[in-house]
mmCIF file of C-alpha atoms in Angstrom:
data_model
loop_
_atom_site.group_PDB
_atom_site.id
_atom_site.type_symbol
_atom_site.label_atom_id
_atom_site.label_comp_id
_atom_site.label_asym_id
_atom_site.label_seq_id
_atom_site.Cartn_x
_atom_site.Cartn_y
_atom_site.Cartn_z
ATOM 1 C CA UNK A 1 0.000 0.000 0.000
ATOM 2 C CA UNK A 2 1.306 3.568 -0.538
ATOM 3 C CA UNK A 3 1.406 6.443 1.529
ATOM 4 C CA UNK A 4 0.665 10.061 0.298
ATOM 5 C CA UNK A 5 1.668 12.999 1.973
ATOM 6 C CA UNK A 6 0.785 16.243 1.498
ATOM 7 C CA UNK A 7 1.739 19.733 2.774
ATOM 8 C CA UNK A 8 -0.097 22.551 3.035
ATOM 9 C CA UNK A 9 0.922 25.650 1.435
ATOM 10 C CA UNK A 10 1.316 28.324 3.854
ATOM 11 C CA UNK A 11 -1.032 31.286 4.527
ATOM 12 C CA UNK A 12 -0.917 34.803 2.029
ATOM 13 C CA UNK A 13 0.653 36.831 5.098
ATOM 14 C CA UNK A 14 2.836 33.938 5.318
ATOM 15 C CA UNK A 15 3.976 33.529 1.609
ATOM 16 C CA UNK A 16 5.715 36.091 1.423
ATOM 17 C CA UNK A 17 8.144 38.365 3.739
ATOM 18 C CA UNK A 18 9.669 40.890 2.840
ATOM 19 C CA UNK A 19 13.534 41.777 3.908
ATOM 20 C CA UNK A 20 14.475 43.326 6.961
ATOM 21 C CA UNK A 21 16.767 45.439 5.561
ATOM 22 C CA UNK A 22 15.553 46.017 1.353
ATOM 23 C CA UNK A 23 18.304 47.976 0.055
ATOM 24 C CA UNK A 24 21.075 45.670 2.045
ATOM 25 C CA UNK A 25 20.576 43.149 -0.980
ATOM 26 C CA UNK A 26 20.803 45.354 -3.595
ATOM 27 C CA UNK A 27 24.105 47.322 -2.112
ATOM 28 C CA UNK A 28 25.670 44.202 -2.027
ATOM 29 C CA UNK A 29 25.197 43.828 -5.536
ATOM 30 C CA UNK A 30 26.512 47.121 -6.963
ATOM 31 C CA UNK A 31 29.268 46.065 -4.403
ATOM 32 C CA UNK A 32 29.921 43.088 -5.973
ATOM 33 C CA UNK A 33 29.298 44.087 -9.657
ATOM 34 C CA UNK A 34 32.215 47.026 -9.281
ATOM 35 C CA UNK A 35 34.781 44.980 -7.426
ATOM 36 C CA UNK A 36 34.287 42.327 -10.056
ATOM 37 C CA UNK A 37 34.176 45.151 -13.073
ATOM 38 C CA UNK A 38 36.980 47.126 -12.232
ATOM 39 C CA UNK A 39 39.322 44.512 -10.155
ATOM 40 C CA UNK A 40 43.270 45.395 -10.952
ATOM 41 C CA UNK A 41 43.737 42.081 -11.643
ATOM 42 C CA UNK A 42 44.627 41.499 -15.030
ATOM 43 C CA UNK A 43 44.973 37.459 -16.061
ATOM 44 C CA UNK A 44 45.940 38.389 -19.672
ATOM 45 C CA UNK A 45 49.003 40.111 -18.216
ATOM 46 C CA UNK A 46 50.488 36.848 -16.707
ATOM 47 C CA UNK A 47 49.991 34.410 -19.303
ATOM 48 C CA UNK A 48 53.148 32.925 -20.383
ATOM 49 C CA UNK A 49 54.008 33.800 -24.067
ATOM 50 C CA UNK A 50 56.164 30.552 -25.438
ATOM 51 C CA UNK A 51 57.498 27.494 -24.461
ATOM 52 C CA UNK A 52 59.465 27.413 -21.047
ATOM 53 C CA UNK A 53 63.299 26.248 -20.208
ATOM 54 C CA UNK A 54 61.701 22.811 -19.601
ATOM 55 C CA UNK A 55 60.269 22.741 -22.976
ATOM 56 C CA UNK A 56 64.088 23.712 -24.477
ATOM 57 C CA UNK A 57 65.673 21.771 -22.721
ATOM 58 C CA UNK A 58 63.692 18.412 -23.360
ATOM 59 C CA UNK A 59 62.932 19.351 -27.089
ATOM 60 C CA UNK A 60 66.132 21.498 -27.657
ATOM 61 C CA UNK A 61 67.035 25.206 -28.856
ATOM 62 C CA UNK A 62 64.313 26.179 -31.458
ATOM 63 C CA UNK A 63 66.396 29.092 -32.767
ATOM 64 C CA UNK A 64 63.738 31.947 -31.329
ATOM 65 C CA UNK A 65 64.297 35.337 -33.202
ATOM 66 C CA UNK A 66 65.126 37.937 -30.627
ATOM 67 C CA UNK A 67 63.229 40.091 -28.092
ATOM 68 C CA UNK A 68 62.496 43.600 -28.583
#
């Protein structure tokens, strides 16, 4: 035999409450959004640009044209 259960779904005055403190959620989102938009940190900046010492020395000296 099965069971069923049910739950009641709650009162209107119940459903829904609003924040204690409304503009505390959307503060921390412009907080959020501008650390995230304007961070310093740059990723493209450390990104290595060409095969490492480890690479030359296992595969050998490629014959790289020179820096600037």
């Amino acid at each position: 035999m099965a069971h069923v259960a049910t739950t009641s779904s709650p009162l209107p005055e119940q459903a829904f409450e609003p924040p204690a403190r409304p503009f505390e959620e959307i503060r921390d989102f412009w907080r959020q959004f501008f650390v995230a938009a304007f961070s310093p940190y740059r990723p493209e900046l450390h990104y290595m640009r060409g095969p490492g010492p480890a690479f030359e020395a296992k595969h050998g000296h490629r014959g790289r044209s020179p820096q600037r």
